[in-house]
Short mmCIF file of C-alpha atoms in Angstrom, two decimals:
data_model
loop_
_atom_site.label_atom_id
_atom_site.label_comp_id
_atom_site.label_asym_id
_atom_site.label_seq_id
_atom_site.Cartn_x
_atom_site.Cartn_y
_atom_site.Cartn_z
CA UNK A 1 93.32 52.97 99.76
CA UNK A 2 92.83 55.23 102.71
CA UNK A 3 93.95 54.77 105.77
CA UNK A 4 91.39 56.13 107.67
CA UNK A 5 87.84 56.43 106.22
CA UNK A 6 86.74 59.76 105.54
CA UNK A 7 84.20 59.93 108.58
CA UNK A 8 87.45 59.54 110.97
CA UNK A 9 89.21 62.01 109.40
CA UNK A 10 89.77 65.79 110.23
CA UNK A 11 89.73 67.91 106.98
CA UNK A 12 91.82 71.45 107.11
CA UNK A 13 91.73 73.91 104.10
CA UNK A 14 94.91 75.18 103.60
CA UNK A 15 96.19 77.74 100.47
CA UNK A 16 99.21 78.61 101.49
CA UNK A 17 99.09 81.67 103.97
CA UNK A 18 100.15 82.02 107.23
CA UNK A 19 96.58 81.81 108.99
CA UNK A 20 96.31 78.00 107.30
CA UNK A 21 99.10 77.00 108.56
CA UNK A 22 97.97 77.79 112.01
CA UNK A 23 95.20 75.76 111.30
CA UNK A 24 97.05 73.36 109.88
CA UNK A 25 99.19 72.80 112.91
CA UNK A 26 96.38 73.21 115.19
CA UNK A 27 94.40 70.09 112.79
CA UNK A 28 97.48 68.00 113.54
CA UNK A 29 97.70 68.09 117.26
CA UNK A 30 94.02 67.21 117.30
CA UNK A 31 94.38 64.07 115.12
CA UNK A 32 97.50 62.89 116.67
CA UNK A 33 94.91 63.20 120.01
CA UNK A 34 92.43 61.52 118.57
CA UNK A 35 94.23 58.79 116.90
CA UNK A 36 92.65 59.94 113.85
CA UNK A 37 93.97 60.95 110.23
CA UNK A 38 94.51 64.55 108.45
CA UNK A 39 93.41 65.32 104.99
CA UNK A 40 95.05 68.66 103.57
CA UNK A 41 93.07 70.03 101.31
CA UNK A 42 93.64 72.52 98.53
CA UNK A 43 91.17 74.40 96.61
CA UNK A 44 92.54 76.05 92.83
CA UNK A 45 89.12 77.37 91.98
CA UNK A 46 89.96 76.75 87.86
CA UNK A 47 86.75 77.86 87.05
CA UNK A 48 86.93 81.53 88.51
CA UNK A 49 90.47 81.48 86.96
CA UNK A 50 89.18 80.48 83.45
CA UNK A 51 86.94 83.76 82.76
CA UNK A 52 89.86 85.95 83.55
CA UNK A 53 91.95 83.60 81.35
CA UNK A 54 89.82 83.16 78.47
CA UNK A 55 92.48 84.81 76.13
CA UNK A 56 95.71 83.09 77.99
CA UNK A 57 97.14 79.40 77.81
CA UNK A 58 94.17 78.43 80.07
CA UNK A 59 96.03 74.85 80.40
CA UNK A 60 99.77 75.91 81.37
CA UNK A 61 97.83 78.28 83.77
CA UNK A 62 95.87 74.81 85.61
CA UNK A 63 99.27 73.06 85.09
CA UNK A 64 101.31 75.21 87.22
CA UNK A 65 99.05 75.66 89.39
CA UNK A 66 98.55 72.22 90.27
CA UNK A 67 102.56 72.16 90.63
CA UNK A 68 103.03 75.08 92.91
CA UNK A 69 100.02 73.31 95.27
CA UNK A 70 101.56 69.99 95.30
CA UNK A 71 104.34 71.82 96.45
CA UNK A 72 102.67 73.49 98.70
CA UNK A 73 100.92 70.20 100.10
CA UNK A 74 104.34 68.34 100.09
CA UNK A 75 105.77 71.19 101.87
CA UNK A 76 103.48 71.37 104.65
CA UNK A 77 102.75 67.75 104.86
CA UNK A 78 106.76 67.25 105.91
CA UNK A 79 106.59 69.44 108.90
CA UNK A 80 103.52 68.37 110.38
CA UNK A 81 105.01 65.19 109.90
CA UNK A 82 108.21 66.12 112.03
CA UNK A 83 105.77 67.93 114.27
CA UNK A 84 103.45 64.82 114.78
CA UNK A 85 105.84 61.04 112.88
CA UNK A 86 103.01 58.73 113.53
CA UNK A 87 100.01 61.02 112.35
CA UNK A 88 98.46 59.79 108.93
CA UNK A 89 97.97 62.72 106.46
CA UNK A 90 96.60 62.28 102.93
CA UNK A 91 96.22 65.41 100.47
CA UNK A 92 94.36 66.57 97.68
CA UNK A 93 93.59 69.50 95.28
CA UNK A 94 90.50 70.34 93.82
CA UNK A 95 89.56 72.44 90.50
CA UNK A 96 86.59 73.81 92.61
CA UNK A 97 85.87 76.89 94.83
CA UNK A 98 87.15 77.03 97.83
CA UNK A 99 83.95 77.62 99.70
CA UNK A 100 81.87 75.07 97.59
CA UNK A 101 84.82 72.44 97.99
CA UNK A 102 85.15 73.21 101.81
CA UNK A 103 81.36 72.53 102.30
CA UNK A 104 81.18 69.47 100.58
CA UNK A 105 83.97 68.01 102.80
CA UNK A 106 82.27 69.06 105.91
CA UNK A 107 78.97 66.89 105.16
CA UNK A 108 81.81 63.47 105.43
CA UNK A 109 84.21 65.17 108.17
CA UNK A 110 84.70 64.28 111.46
CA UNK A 111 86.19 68.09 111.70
CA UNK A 112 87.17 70.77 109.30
CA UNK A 113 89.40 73.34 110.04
CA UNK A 114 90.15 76.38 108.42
CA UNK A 115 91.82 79.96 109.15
CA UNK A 116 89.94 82.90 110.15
CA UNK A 117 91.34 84.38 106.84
CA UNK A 118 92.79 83.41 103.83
CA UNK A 119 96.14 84.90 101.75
CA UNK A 120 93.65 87.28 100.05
CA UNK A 121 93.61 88.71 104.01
CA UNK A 122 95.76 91.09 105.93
CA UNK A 123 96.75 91.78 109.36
CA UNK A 124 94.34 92.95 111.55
CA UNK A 125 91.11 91.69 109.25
CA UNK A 126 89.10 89.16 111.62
CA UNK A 127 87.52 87.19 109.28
CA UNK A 128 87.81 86.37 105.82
CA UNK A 129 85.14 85.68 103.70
CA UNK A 130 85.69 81.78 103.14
CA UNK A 131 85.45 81.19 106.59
CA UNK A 132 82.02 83.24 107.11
CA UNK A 133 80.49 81.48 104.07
CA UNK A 134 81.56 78.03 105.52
CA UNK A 135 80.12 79.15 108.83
CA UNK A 136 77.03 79.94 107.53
CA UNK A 137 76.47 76.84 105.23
CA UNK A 138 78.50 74.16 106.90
CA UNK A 139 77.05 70.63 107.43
CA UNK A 140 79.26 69.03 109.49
CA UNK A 141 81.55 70.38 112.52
CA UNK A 142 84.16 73.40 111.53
CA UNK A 143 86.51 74.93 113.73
CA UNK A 144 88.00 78.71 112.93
CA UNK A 145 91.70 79.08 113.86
CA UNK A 146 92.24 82.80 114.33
CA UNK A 147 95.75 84.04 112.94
CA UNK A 148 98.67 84.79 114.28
CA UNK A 149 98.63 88.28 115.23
CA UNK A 150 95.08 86.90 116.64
CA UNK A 151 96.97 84.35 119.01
CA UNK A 152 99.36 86.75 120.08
CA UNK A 153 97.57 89.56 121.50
CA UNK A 154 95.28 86.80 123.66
CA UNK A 155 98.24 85.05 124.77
CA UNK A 156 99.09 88.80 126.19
CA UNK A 157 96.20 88.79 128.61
CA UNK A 158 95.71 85.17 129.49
CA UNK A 159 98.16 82.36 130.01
CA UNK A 160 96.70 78.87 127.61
CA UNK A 161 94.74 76.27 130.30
CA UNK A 162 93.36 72.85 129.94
CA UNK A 163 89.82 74.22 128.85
CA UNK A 164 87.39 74.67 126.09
CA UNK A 165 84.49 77.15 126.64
CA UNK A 166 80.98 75.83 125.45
CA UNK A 167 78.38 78.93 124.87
CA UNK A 168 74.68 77.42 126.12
CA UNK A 169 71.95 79.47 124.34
CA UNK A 170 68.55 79.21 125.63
CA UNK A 171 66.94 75.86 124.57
CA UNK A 172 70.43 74.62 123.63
CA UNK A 173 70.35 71.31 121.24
CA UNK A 174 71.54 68.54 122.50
CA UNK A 175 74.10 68.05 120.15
CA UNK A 176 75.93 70.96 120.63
CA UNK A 177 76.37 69.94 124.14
CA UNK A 178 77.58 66.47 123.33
CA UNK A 179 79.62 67.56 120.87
CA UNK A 180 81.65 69.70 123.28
CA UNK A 181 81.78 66.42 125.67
CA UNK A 182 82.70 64.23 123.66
CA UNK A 183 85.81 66.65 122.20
CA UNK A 184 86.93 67.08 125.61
CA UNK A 185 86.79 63.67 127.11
CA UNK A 186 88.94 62.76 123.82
CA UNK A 187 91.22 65.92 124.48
CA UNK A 188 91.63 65.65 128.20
CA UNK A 189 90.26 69.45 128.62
CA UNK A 190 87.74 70.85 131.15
CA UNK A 191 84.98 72.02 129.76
CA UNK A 192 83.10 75.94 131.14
CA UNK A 193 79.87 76.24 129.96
CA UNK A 194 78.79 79.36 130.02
CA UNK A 195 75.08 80.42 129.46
CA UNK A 196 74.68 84.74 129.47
CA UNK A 197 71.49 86.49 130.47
CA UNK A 198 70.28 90.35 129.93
CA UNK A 199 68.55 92.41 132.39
CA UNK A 200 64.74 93.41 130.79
CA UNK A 201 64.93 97.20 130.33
CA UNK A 202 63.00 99.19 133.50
CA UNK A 203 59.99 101.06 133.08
CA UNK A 204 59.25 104.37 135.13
CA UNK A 205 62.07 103.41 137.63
CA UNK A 206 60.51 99.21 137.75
CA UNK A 207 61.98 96.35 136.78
CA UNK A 208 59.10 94.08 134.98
CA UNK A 209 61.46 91.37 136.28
CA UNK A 210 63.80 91.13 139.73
CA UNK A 211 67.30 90.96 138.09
CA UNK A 212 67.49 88.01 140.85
CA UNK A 213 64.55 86.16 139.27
CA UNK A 214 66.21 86.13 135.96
CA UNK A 215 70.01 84.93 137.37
CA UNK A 216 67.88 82.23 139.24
CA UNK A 217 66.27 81.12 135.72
CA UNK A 218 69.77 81.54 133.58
CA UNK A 219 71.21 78.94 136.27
CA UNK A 220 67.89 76.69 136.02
CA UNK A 221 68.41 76.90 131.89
CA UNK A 222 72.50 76.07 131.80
CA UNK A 223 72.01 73.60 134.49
CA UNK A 224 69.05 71.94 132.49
CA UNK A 225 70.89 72.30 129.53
CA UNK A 226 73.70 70.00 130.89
CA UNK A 227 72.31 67.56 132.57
CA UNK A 228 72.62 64.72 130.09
CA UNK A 229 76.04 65.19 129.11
CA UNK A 230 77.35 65.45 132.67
CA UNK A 231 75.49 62.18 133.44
CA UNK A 232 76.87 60.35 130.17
CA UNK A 233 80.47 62.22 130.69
CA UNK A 234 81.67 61.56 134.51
CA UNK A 235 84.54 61.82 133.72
CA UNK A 236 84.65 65.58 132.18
CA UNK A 237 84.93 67.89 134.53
CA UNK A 238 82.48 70.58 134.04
CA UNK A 239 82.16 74.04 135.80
CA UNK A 240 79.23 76.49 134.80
CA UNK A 241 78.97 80.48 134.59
CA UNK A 242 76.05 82.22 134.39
CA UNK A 243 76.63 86.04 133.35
CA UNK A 244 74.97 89.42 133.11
CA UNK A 245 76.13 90.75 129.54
CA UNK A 246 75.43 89.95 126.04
CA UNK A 247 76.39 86.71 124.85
CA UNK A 248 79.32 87.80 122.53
CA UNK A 249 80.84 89.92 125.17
CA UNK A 250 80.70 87.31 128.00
CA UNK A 251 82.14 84.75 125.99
CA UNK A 252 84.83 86.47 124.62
CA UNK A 253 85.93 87.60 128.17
CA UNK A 254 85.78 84.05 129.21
CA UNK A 255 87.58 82.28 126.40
CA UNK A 256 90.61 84.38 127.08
CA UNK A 257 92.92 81.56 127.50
CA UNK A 258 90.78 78.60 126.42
CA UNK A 259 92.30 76.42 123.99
CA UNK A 260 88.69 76.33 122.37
CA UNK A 261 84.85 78.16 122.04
CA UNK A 262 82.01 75.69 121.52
CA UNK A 263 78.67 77.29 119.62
CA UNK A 264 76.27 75.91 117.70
CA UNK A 265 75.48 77.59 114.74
CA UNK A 266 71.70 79.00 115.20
CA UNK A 267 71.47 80.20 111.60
CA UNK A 268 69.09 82.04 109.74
CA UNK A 269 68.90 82.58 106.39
CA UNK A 270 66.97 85.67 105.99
CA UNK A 271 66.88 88.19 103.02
CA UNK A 272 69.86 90.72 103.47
CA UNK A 273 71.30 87.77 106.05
CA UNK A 274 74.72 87.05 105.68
CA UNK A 275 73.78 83.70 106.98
CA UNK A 276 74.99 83.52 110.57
CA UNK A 277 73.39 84.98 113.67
CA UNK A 278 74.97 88.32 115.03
CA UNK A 279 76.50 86.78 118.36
CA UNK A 280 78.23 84.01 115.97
CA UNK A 281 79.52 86.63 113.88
CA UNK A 282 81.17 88.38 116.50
CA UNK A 283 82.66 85.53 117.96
CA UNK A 284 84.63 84.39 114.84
CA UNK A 285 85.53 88.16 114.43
CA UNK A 286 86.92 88.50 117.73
CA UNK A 287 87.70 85.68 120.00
CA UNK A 288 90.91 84.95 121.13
CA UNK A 289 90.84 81.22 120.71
CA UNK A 290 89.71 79.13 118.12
CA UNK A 291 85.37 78.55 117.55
CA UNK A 292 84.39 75.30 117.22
CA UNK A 293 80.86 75.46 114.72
CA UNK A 294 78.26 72.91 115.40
CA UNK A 295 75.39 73.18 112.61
CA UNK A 296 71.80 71.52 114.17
CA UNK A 297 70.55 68.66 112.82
CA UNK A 298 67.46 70.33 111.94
CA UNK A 299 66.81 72.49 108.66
CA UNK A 300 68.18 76.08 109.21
CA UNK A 301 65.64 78.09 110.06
CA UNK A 302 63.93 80.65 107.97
#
């Protein structure tokens, strides 16, 4: 019997390249934090396999593949256990996809963590495709670990501080905001919220609004936005930046350094979509810390 029931646990995807094992390390300092357990979760996606197969021992094919991933699990279960000795970890392989099987564990998850890219990736590549398909179908909380080369060239620029970023769209939900709270009260960080505003192109030499007018209303929105969570989190410590530049830009500069980007997912599902908004997209293609996903309680929009 488990441990920990499977709303208290943190989920990470892992299939054996380097980028999961990021995550997977990053997973296991969170949990140890949290006091909560780790399930590592493989995915062998049998079914793909079996139509490329279909003239090949289909079942010595499923057999050693389940070996070399309880290998794999066993493997990587040890160290994070020498890493973190008191940390609970349970593992388990599934037959399925790894995008369909990543999914389904998010709508149970406390968190699920994945790389930016998988072992079908290669240096320099941003963002795989398993991790943009879980972005944009995700039902619980997901947080993208960028790879290594990733974590290097930020840790050129910015030294690591106490501090997760939290990106505050216009008419923010609520959850997203609490969700960044609550992480960071658990995680002793500092949260920066940062809300970005753009100035309305000028006509005939006239602005149809005073840039001053609109950095008044971007601190009336972020300060709005907040207001709840600062009053039911005291004890967070909470700083605000309003900023003239596109959202992706500003909160890439900012989260140089952060040990974590808070967004919530604003999806649409659109024909010729590929199911996340463009500022998300650029964010898991290019921060420098890892993006913490928050889908919205309400039905993605159409």
């Amino acid at each position: 019997m488990d441990a920990f029931s499977t709303p208290q646990r943190i989920v990470v995807g892992v299939d054996g390249s380097t980028a999961a094992a990021h995550a997977a390390a990053w997973a296991a300092r969170v949990a140890a934090r949290r006091g909560v357990g780790l399930h590592l979760l493989h995915a062998l996606n049998l079914a793909g396999a079996a139509s490329v197969l279909s003239r090949l021992p289909y079942e010595e094919y499923r057999q050693n593949q389940t070996k070399q991933a309880e290998a794999l699990l066993d493997e990587l279960r040890a160290g994070l256990l020498r890493e973190h000795p008191g940390l609970w970890i349970s593992t388990e392989i599934s037959a399925e996809e790894p995008t369909e099987t990543l999914v389904a564990a998010t709508r149970q998850a406390a968190l699920t963590v994945v790389g930016t890219r998988g072992h079908g990736g290669f240096p320099g590549l941003g963002l795989g495709s398993v991790g943009l398909r879980l972005a944009a179908h995700c039902r619980g909380p997901i947080v993208l670990v960028p790879a290594g080369d990733r974590d290097e060239a930020a840790a050129a620029h910015a030294a690591p501080r106490e501090e997760m970023v939290l990106g505050v769209a216009a008419r923010e939900p609520a959850e997203v905001v609490d969700f960044a709270f609550d992480l960071a009260r658990e995680l002793g960080m500092s949260v920066r919220a940062v809300h970005a505003w753009q100035l309305i192109p000028p006509y005939n030499g006239y602005y149809y609004i005073e840039p001053s007018v609109l950095a008044t209303a971007a601190k009336g929105v972020l300060n709005d936005a907040l207001a709840a969570a600062r009053r039911d989190h005291a004890t967070v410590e909470c700083t605000t930046s309003t900023v003239c530049a596109t959202p992706a830009a500003a909160l890439v500069d900012t989260a140089r350094g952060a040990r974590l980007l808070v967004l919530g997912a604003h999806r649409r599902h659109l024909p010729l979509s590929v199911g996340v908004g463009s500022v998300l997209h650029a964010l898991l293609t290019h921060a420098p810390c890892p993006v913490a996903v928050v889908p919205l309680n309400r039905r993605d929009q159409s």
